[in-house]
Amino acid sequence: MANAATAHHHVHDDEHHHEELGFWQKYVFSIDHKVIGLWYMFTALVFLFFGFTLMMLMRWQLAYPGQPLPGWIFMGLPALIGIVVLFIGGLQRKLISLMGVIFLGLSGLIWYVVSDETMMPGGIMLPELYNSFGAMHGTIMVFLGVVPLAVGAFGNYVVPLQIGAPDMAFPKLNAASYWSYFVGGVVMLVSFFVPGGAANSGWTSYAPLSVIATQGQTLWLFGMVALITSSLLGSVNFIVTIIQLRAKGMTFMRLPFFVWTQFVTAFLLLLAFPPLEAAGVMQLMDRLVGTSFFMPSGLVVSGQILPYTGGGSPLLWQHLFWFLAHPEVYVLILPAMGIVAEVIANNTRKPLWGYKSMVYSVIFLGFMSFIVWAHHMFMTGMGTTISTFFQTTTMIISIPSIIILTALIISLYGGSIRFTTPMLFALAFLPMFGIGGLTGLPLGLAPTDIHLHDTYYVIGHFHYVVAPGTIFALFAGLYYWFPKATGRKMNDKLGRIHFWGSLVCMNLVFMPMFIQGLAGVSRRLYDGGAQYSHAQGVLYLNEVMSVGAWALGIFQLFFIFNFFWSIKKGEKVSENPWGATTLEWAATPTPPPHGNFLTIPEVHRGPYEYSVPGYKDDFVPQHVDGQLVPSQKTKV
Amino acid sequence: MQIPYTVATRPDTGLFNAKLGVWLFLASEVMLFGALFSSYILLRVGAPTWPHGYDLLNVPLATFNTVVLITSSITMVMAWASLMMKDFKKYRIYMGSTFLLGVVFLIVKGFEYGGKFSHGIFPSESTFYAIYFTLTGLHGLHVIGGMIVNAYFWGSGSKMWKSEPERFTNRVEVAGLYWHFVDLVWIFLFPALYLL
Amino acid sequence: MEQSHPVDIKKHVRTYIAVFVALLALTIVTVAVSYWHLPITYAVIVALIIATIKGSLVASYFMHLISERKLIYLTLIITFAFFLVLMVLPVLTVSDKIVN
Amino acid sequence: MQEWLGMPVEAAAHASEIDQMTAVMHWIMLILFVGWSIFFLYVLIRYRRSKSAKANYAGVKSHFSSYMEGTVVVVEAVLIIGFAIPLWAKRVNAFPPEGEATVVRVVAEQFAWNSHYPGADGMFGRTDIKLVSADNPLGIDRNDPAAKDDIATINQLNLPINKPVIIHLSSKDVIHSFGVTYLRVKQDAIPGESIPLWFTPTKTNIQIQEELTRKYSSHGQTVSVARAMNRVAMSEYSDKTGASIVGPGGFIGEDIVAKLTEAGIREVMVTVDHSTLVTMREYKDADGNIIAAKGERLTDDVVIKLNGMGVTEVLAAPDTPLEIACAQLCGLGHYRMRGFMTIQTPDEFAAWLAQEAAYLQ
Ligand code: HEA
Ligand code: HEA
Ligand code: CUA
Ligand SMILES: [Cu+2]
């Protein structure tokens, strides 16, 4: 990937020194959206991996409560990866080698955590540590993993190319957004080293618990402020870019669906994040200067009366948090849907079915996602009127999702389906998201939520949407656009192993959660519910899920190896290897030069003109001019 | 390759990038302050008793500050207008006074805060003060941010007037939009905290 | 605004002055009213109305909203809608509590 | 459907309503999903490259999907109006008059459930956080006449069967959540607020235990010596010289483990941990004397005895079937913040109250 983003992309092995010179200027301080996109991708992938590792550690405690944990395995995994990657990178590939070093760093961090006697005496994880891993897993996966990858990486790299723009509207702002994200990430990592460890009040950080929590929470809040700033800068940039920098002829109804999803996502980030920023500031004040925004009077913690007398409201935090966090979950899914749509259209070789209705659904989804948040708060003592409101909006919001998914499935009908690796992931996304989404419905109705709230059913619900849902879509995107950035293809065999392995394991991990949830097993339990009589019947599943999770980890090795190996040795591809219609493939070299296009293309037709009757190829790029055959009019 | 519409406006939208950008930024600012106002409402409605701002805070001082901000708003818009009329000297005067008015505002705020602190009143005093300090503090930060920008466009930034006058005018207009927004927030802060 | 000529800018300037005066006047009014110590609901209503007028004056003249492009309007309308949601829903929710 | 979902025991009047609704929901979900999946798989097979070389530009013409979506809308509307709203209203509006109900205050804290009964006079005495102390976690002001007869318990909530119960729920420190699976009850306990909830228990603990009765192996299990740590041996193990290291019923501590490994023993037979279970019927040995009475705890030596006389399966049920689970992350001890609930017949309950009242004197 190193040379990928540079103007001259075919570096011969004899000009390494040549490349070394430019490294810092070209990559680190670059303001080229492609380079920034790649930085986003690498950083986010590392965080994804880290968040996953935390969970693999937790799964040990859940499967074998109170038994010493073989730390060396869990730190060995990244160490192994690091060494292999370093080996692949050699000295020639700065970036790959750097990644190798980072993985070694990760394994160091994990080693530090698991060998810390205060947190893991005798290798046995303490509740403190379990809680802080849980909170950080959630935070890292959502804010440092998926969003930066889906929006920061794919959005940055692909959107300008797809709309025919030379770059983002504000390149410097773009870089600022990345570095702000970077800072946020570093702060979160640093918080593992402060006394008391990282934040341990759940990713939801409910007050009062979070206000009286250890140091780590303060850093968590600072980290969040940085991440929010990053997202705000990013979203302004995306919206302006999409509105202002569309190439001539690229009308809104000719935008690739992926761009639409990014557009709506940007609005969600822009308008939903600030309230959490405000809430973060208020929680910081509660923690640091003793205000009591979220702290009711007369709290007694372990016999001590707390000095909070302002009569604050714990529910205020929940409202401000969920006002962001519900739109946030659509931020996690919309870009995923966009990627899936691109891949499906390309691999069925036919236009998306009901493109317009999909676009309207996404917009509607965006609007609705601002007025459903309190479905996370049914158990906080809600009266009938207001709960009716939120139940209704929650049911309504499921409709556009259904429309989009249905349109995608119907798009398969009559196609000529190529089962490429990206397509496999995109196809698997549909039923997996289906399961996740459908299980959202019983949660969305207050009476059924009574039994299911805060049980593993919820965990199962949203992991089906984010893990075999979003994560699969992201994999699809990685396999699909990898050649664009590198000029090389990822290995297909390894890709298929990675796919089938992940598919099986994901279900092994998350399907049992529904069973446990229905049996009433609560989430966030350090011992996986071992003490509760109602959990006894389903306790054995904890081990099943853990094994599933570890196996899932093993299968990721195929991906990681494939990824780095292909950067260097992957098979070279033609300009438009997938035979795609959208500009990023059709209208510019692979990889694209600095400035993206040799000449800014002009757009003449809709995004998915595949298999147009009577045309020579089975795809008509958006910038191809003129009537193709008298009979057929271009579809917009 | 040049990024289009940094200066010229895009025909179909009638906007140049920065202008759309700043409006979007302001939109997010609306939500930021909105959350704080919402918290204010929620906490006040929930509280058994709530003091009247005018019993605890110095209304005349705040009124004076309101006038200061309003005035700075008009000097700001005049600065831009002078550029439109190609009168750079006037621009310097107006922009300069906008900056100075900002300084005045902060000094007055300083006195206000100082007064409270000297009586040992801090945000932890009560939820009213917590909200008061948070809202005015955040607003203060926005004022400072705006002043930095204005200072830049008054000083070294204004070199651009020679090279690209139109672009410079745009920049000043954008800076103005932000500054007026800061004023606008105060227009709502003032009654909410001091007069009710 | 870029295309407008110095001539009509002069017109603008006159409006700006007028707006400025109006703002000062309204400021005085709202402060004056506050000295009557009206019952809170009325006080809120009055203060809100005046503030809104002042706000819209600033927005429409100093920030040129009256002559702005519809794209900007669209953005602001959306924002305002969500702003209202943020103002109203949380407080409604906490006021609709379970009681017996 | 409810069986498939494995819905737990229903021990409250409204439980079946919630379960039925859950079942209906899952039927609908299942139908949708299967429908989609069939179509999905069909197109994948029918339109794979090798089978359909050229794609069809136009694709599906029919508007079937719109009708399908329309139906979903209708169904969801029915769910909301027909089930969700009425059921929820019943939970949060249709409270029985306090006179006809058992009224209790429950105050959560890290990490325990304090319950406060009004006592004979039916009035809750004054409480004050300044009075909170280790032996008065609720801070009840005993000088207040109404408080004189108030009963306070920790992690133990006794309630009579078939009579509505109203609980006034609050918290001393952070947010907790009062969740009782078998009663289908869940309500956050929020500091600074007192939120009421109500339900009508329809089964006593005994009845619940009967439903939960299962066969458990008293056979013990063979585990690696390492894993045998802190467990109880089920047979004789001796070292090379034949000297016994540990016998049946012997506790396997660190030293024993060391000895065993030294003696080259890889695996040990230990009892399966049944300490949370009680027998649900009487067990006699050959000459008729009782080894385990009904309701006796399955401690290790009971298990060994039973095993010794060849009983390899015991009918048993959880000792404390009805537990209050804290369903909101509330700190380090969240996972062990477990209260116990005892639903009993009115007489038993009265007796219990009397006994508690006696303690006060
Ligand atoms: C990407 C993230 C994402 C998405 C898309 C969703 C989507 C939905 N979510 Fe979920 N949700 C979360 C992430 C997400 N959620 C998270 C993270 C939490 C937990 C937070 C926490 O507490 O920590 C949560 C929690 C959560 C709750 C709170 C539960 C509780 O705490 O008690 C509720 C309740 O209403 C809910 C509802 C819904 C609903 C109705 C949808 C709907 O939008 C779903 C609509 C979709 C469908 C109805 C599927 C339709 C498609 C098909 C059926 C196609 C099938 C195709 C084939 C078979 C080929 N979610
Ligand atoms: C986007 C969000 C997201 C994602 C993707 C995941 C992914 C996973 N999650 Fe998590 N999870 C949450 C968000 C997420 N989670 C949240 C919000 C919570 C609640 C926290 C709380 O209680 O506060 C939670 C809680 C949670 C729990 C409950 C803990 C508890 O309640 O005590 C569990 C338990 O098993 C779990 C497991 C998993 C597993 C096994 C995965 C697996 O699917 C992981 C799969 C990961 C990958 C497949 C990584 C792929 C990436 C790579 C391989 C990197 C490659 C790198 C390079 C090429 C450089 N998660
Ligand atoms: Cu109390 Cu969890
Ligand atoms: Cu939600």
mmCIF file of C-alpha atoms in Angstrom, chain A residues 165-167 594-600, chain B residues 1-4:
data_model
loop_
_atom_site.group_PDB
_atom_site.id
_atom_site.type_symbol
_atom_site.label_atom_id
_atom_site.label_comp_id
_atom_site.label_asym_id
_atom_site.label_seq_id
_atom_site.Cartn_x
_atom_site.Cartn_y
_atom_site.Cartn_z
ATOM 1 C CA ALA A 165 -13.781 15.064 -7.391
ATOM 2 C CA PRO A 166 -10.035 15.803 -7.290
ATOM 3 C CA ASP A 167 -10.018 15.573 -3.476
ATOM 4 C CA HIS A 594 -2.528 12.464 -7.072
ATOM 5 C CA GLY A 595 -5.533 14.586 -8.029
ATOM 6 C CA ASN A 596 -7.498 11.417 -8.757
ATOM 7 C CA PHE A 597 -8.300 11.943 -12.432
ATOM 8 C CA LEU A 598 -6.181 12.677 -15.458
ATOM 9 C CA THR A 599 -9.106 14.773 -16.652
ATOM 10 C CA ILE A 600 -12.216 15.305 -14.522
ATOM 11 C CA MET B 1 -5.535 19.452 -9.844
ATOM 12 C CA GLN B 2 -7.353 22.428 -8.296
ATOM 13 C CA ILE B 3 -10.299 21.908 -5.968
ATOM 14 C CA PRO B 4 -13.275 23.698 -7.582
#
